[in-house]
PDB file of C-alpha atoms in Angstrom:
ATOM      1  CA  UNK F   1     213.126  94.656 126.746  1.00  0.00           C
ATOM      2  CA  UNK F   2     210.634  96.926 124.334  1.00  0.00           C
ATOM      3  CA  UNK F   3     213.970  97.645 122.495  1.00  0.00           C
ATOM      4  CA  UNK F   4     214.182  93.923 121.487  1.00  0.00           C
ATOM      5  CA  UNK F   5     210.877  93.183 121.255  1.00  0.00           C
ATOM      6  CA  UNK F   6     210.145  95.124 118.080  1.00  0.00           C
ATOM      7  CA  UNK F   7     213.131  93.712 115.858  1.00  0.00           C
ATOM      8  CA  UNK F   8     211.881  89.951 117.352  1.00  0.00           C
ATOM      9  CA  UNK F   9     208.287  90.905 116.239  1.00  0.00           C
ATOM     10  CA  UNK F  10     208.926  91.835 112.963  1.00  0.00           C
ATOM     11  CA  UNK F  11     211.673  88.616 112.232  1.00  0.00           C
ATOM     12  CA  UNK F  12     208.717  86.863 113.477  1.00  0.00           C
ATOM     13  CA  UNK F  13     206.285  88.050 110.767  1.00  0.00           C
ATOM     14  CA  UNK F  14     208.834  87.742 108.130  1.00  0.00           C
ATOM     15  CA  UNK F  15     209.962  83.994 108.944  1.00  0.00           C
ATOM     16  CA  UNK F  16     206.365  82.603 107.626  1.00  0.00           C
ATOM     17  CA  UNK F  17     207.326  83.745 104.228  1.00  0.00           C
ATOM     18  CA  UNK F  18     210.932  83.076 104.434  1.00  0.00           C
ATOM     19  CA  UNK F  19     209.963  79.143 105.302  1.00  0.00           C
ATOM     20  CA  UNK F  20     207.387  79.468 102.226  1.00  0.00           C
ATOM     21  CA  UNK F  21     210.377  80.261  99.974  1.00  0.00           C
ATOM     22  CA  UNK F  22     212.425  77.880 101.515  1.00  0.00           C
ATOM     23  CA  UNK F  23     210.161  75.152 100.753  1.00  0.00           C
ATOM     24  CA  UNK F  24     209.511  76.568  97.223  1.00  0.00           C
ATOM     25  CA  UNK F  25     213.549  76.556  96.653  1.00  0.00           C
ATOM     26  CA  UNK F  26     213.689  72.462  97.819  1.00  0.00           C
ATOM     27  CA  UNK F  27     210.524  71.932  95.290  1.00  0.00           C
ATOM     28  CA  UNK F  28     212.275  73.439  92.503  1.00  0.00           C
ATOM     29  CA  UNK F  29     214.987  71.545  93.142  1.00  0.00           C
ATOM     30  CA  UNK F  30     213.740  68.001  93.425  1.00  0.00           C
ATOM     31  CA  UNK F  31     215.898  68.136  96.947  1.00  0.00           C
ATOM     32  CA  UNK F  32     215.100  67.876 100.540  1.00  0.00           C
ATOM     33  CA  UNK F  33     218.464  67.388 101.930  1.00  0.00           C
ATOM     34  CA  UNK F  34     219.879  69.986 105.174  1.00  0.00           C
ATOM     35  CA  UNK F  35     221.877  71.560 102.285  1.00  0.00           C
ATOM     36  CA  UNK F  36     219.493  72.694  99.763  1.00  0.00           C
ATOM     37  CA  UNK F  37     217.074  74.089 102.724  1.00  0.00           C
ATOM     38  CA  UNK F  38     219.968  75.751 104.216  1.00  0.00           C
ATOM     39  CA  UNK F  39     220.578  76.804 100.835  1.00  0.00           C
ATOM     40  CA  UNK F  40     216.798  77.927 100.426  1.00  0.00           C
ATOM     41  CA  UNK F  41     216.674  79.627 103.770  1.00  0.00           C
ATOM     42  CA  UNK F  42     219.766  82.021 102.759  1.00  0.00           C
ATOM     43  CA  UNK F  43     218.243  82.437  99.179  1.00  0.00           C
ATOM     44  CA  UNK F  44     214.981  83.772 101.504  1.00  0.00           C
ATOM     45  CA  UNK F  45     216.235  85.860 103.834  1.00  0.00           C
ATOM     46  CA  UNK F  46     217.978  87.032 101.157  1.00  0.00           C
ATOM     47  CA  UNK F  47     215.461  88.063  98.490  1.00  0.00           C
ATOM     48  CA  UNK F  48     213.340  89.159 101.212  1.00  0.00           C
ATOM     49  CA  UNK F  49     216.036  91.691 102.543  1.00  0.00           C
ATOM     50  CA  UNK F  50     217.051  92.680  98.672  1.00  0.00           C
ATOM     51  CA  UNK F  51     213.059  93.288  97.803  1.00  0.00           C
ATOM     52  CA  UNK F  52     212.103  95.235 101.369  1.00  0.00           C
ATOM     53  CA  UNK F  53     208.748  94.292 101.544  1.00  0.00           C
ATOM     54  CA  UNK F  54     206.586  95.958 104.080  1.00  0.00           C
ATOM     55  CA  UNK F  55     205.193  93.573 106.639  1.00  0.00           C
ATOM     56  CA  UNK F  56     201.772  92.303 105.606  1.00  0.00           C
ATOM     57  CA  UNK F  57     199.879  90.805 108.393  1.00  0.00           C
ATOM     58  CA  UNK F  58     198.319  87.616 107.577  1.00  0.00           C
ATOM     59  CA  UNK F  59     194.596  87.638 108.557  1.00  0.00           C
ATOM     60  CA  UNK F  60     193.339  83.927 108.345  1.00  0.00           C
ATOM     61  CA  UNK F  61     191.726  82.079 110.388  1.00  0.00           C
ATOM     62  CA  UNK F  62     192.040  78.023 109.461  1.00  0.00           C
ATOM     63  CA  UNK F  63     188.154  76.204 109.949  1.00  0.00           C
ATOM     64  CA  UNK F  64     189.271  72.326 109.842  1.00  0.00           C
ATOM     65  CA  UNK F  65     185.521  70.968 109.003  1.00  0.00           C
ATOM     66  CA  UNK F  66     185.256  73.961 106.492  1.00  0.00           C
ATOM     67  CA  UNK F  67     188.652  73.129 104.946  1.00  0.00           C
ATOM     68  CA  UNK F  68     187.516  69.327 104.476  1.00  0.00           C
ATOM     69  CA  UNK F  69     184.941  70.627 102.404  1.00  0.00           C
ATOM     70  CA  UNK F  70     186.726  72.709 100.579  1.00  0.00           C
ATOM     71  CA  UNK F  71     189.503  70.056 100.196  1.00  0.00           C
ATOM     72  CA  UNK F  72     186.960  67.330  98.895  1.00  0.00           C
ATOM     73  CA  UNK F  73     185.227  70.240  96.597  1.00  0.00           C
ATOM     74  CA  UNK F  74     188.547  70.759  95.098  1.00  0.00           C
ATOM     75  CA  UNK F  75     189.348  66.624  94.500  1.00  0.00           C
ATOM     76  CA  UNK F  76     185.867  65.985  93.381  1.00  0.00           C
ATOM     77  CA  UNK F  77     185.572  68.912  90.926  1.00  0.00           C
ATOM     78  CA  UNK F  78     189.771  67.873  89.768  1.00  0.00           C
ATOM     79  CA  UNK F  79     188.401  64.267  89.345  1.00  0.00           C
ATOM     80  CA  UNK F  80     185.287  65.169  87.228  1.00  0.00           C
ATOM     81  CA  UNK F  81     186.721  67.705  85.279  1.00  0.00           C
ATOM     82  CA  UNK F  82     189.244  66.044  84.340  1.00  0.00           C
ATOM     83  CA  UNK F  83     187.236  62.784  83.377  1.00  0.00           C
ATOM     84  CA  UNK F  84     184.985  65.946  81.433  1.00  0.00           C
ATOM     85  CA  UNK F  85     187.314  67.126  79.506  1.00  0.00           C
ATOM     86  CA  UNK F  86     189.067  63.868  78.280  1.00  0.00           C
ATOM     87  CA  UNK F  87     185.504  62.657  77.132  1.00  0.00           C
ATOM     88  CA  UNK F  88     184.990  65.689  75.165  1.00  0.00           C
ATOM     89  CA  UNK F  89     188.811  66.088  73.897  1.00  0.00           C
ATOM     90  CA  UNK F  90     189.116  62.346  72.722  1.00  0.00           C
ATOM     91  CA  UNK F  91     185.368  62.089  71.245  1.00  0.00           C
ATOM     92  CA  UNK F  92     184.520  65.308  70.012  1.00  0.00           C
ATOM     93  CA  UNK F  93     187.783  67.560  69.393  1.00  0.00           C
ATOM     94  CA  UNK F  94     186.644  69.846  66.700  1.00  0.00           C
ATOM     95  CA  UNK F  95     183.733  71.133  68.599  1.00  0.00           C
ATOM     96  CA  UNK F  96     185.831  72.139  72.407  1.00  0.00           C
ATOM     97  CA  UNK F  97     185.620  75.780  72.687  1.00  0.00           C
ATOM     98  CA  UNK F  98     186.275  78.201  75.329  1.00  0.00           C
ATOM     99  CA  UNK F  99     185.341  81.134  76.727  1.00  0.00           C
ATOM    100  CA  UNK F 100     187.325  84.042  79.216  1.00  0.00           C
ATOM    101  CA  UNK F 101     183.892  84.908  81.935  1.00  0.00           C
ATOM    102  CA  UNK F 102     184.260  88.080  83.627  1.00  0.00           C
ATOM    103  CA  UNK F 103     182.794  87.264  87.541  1.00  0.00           C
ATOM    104  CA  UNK F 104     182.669  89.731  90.044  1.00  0.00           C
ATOM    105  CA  UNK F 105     184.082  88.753  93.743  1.00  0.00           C
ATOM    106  CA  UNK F 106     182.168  89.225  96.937  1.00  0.00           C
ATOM    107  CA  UNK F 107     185.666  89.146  98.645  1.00  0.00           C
ATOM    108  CA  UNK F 108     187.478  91.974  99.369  1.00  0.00           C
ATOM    109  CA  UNK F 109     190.440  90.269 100.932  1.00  0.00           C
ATOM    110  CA  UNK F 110     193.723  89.906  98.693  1.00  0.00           C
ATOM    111  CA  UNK F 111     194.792  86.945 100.389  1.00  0.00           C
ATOM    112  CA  UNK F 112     191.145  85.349  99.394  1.00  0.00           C
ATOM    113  CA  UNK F 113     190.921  86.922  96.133  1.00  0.00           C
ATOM    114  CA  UNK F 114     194.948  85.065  95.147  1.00  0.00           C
ATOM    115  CA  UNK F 115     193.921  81.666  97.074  1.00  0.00           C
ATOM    116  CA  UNK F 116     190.313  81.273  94.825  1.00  0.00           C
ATOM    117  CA  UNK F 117     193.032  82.343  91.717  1.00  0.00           C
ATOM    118  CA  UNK F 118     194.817  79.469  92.643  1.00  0.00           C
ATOM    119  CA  UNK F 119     192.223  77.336  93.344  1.00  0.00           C
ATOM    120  CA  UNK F 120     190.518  77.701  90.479  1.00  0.00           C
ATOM    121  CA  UNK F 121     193.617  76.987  88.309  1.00  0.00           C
ATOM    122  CA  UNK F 122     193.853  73.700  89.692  1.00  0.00           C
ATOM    123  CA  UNK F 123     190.909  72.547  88.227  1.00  0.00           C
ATOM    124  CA  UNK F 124     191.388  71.211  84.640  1.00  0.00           C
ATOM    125  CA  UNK F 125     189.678  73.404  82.011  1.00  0.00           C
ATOM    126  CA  UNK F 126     189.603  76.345  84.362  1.00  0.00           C
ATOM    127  CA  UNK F 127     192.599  79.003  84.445  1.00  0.00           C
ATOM    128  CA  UNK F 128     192.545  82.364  86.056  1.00  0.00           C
ATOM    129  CA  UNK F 129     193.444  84.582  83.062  1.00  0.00           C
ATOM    130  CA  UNK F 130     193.801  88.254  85.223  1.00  0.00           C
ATOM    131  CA  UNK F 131     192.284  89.464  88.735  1.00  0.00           C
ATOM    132  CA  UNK F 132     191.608  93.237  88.587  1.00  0.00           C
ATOM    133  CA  UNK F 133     192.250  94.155  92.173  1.00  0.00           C
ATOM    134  CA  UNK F 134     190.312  97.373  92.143  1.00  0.00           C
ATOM    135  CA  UNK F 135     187.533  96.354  90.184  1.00  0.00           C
ATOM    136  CA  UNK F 136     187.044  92.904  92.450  1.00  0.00           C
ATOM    137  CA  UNK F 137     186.642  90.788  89.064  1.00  0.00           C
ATOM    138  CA  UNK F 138     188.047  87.368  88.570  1.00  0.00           C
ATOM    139  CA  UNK F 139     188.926  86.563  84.783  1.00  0.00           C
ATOM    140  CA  UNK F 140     188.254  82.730  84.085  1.00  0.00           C
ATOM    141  CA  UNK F 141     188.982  80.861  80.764  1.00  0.00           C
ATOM    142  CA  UNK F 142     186.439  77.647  80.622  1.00  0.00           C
ATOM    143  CA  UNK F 143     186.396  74.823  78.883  1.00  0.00           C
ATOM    144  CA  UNK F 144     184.638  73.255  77.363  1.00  0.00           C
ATOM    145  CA  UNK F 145     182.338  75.414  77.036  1.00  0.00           C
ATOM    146  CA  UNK F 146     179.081  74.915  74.039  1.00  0.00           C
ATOM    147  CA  UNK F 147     177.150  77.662  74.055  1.00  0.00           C
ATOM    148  CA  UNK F 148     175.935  80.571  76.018  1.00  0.00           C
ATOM    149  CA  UNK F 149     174.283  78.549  78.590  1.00  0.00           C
ATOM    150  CA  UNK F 150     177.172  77.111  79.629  1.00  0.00           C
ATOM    151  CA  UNK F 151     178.227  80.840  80.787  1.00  0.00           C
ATOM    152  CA  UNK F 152     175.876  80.929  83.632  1.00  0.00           C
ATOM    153  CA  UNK F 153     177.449  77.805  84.903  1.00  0.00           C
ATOM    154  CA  UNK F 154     181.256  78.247  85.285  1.00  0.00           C
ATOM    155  CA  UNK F 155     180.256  81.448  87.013  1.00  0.00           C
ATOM    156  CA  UNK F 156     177.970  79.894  89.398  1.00  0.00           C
ATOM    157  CA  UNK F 157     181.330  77.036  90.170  1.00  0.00           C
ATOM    158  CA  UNK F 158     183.168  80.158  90.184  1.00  0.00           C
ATOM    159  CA  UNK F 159     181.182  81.894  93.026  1.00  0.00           C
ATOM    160  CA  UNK F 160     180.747  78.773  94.790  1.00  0.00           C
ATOM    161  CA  UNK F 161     184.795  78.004  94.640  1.00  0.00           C
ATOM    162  CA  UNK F 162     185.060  81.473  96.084  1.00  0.00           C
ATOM    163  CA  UNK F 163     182.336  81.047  99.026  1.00  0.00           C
ATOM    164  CA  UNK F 164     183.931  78.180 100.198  1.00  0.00           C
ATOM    165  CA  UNK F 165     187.799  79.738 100.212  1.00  0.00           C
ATOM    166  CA  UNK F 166     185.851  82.175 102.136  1.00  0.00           C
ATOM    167  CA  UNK F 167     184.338  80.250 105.278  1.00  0.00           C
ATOM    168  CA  UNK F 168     187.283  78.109 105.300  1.00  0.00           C
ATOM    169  CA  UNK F 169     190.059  80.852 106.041  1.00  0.00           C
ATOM    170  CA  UNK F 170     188.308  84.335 106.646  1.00  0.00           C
ATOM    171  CA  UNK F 171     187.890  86.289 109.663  1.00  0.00           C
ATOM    172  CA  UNK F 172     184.722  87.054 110.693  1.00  0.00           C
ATOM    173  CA  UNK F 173     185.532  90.572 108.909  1.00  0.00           C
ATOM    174  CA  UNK F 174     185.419  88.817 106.013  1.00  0.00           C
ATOM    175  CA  UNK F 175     182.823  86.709 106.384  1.00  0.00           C
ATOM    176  CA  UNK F 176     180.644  89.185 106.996  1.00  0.00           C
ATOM    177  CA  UNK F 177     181.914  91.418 104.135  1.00  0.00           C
ATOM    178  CA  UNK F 178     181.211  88.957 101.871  1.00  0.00           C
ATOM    179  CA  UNK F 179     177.246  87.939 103.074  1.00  0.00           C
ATOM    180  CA  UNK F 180     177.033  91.824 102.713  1.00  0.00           C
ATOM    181  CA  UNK F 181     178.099  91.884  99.176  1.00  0.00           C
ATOM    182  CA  UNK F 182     176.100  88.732  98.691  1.00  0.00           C
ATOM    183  CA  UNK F 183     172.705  90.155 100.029  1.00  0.00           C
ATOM    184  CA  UNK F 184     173.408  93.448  97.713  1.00  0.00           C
ATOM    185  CA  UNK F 185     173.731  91.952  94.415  1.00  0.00           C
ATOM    186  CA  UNK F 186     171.151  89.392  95.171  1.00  0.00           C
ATOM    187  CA  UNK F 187     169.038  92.732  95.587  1.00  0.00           C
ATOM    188  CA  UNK F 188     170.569  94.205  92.412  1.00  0.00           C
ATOM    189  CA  UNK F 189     169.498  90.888  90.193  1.00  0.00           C
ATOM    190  CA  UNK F 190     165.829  91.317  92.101  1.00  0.00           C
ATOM    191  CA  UNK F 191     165.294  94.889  90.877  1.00  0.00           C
ATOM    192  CA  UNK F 192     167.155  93.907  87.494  1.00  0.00           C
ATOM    193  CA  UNK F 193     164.714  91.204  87.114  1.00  0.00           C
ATOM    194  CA  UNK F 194     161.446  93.485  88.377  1.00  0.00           C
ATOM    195  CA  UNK F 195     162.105  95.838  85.484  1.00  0.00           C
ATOM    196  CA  UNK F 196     161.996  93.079  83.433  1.00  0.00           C
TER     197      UNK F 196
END
């Protein structure tokens, strides 16, 4: 039975992403019809075979009450940033800037680090310009953004965007990763600001 088990095991850790492609393939396609997902499930299986990708476990864990926060962060922030940005787009056009903020990550996770990089995409006048991996630093593009002061603040939503991905799908591993990198650079911006 151990001889099966393996080749089952692994199927089973690749089917995930092969169901996320399918669904991907019907999107692009406007079509939800037995055809096109058949179709989608072949085009998978397929690129996953052709682009041998190691088997990544997938270490989430799904907090419903913490994801209905994070859900209602995400449609409050879309709804005022979007009623923000018309306001200043129709009213005062010559005067929207914008400005690429460097902010360091807490997370170490890759699966966090891509979901707050989509997450914070969504968000009208926010785009993820690069994550550097090694460095754990999230480049944003804001706008609108005035002047200098406004700096502070899209890295603050940033931060916050980022503790909530955080306590709504990490493991406790990450969880308490992240309150560790937290506590540090709180003590780095206490010395920073004694030497003031």
């Amino acid at each position: 039975m151990s001889a099966y088990r393996a080749p089952a095991l692994r199927l089973l850790g690749r089917l995930p992403t092969v169901l996320w492609l399918t669904v991907m393939w019907a999107v692009l396609w406007g079509d939800f019809s037995p055809g096109t997902l058949v179709a989608g499930a072949m085009v998978g299986a397929g690129c996953y075979a052709a682009a041998k990708l190691p088997h990544l476990p997938v270490r989430l864990r799904f907090r419903p009450l913490r994801v209905a926060g994070l859900v209602g962060h995400i449609a409050l922030d879309l709804l005022l940033s979007s009623v923000h940005m018309a306001y200043h787009t129709l009213l005062h056009p010559a005067r929207v800037r914008g400005a690429i903020v460097a902010v360091p990550l807490r997370t170490d996770s890759d699966l966090l680090m891509a979901m707050v990089s989509a997450g914070l995409s969504l968000v009208t006048g926010s785009q993820t310009i690069e994550l550097d991996r090694e460095g754990g630093v999230i480049y944003v593009h804001g706008i609108p953004i005035h002047d200098e002061s406004d700096v502070p603040k899209l890295r603050r939503s940033v931060l916050r965007t980022e503790e909530m991905y955080v306590r709504a799908f990490g493991t406790r591993d990450d969880i308490a990763q992240f309150e560790a990198a937290e506590r540090e650079l709180a003590g780095a911006g206490a010395a920073a600001e004694e030497e003031r």
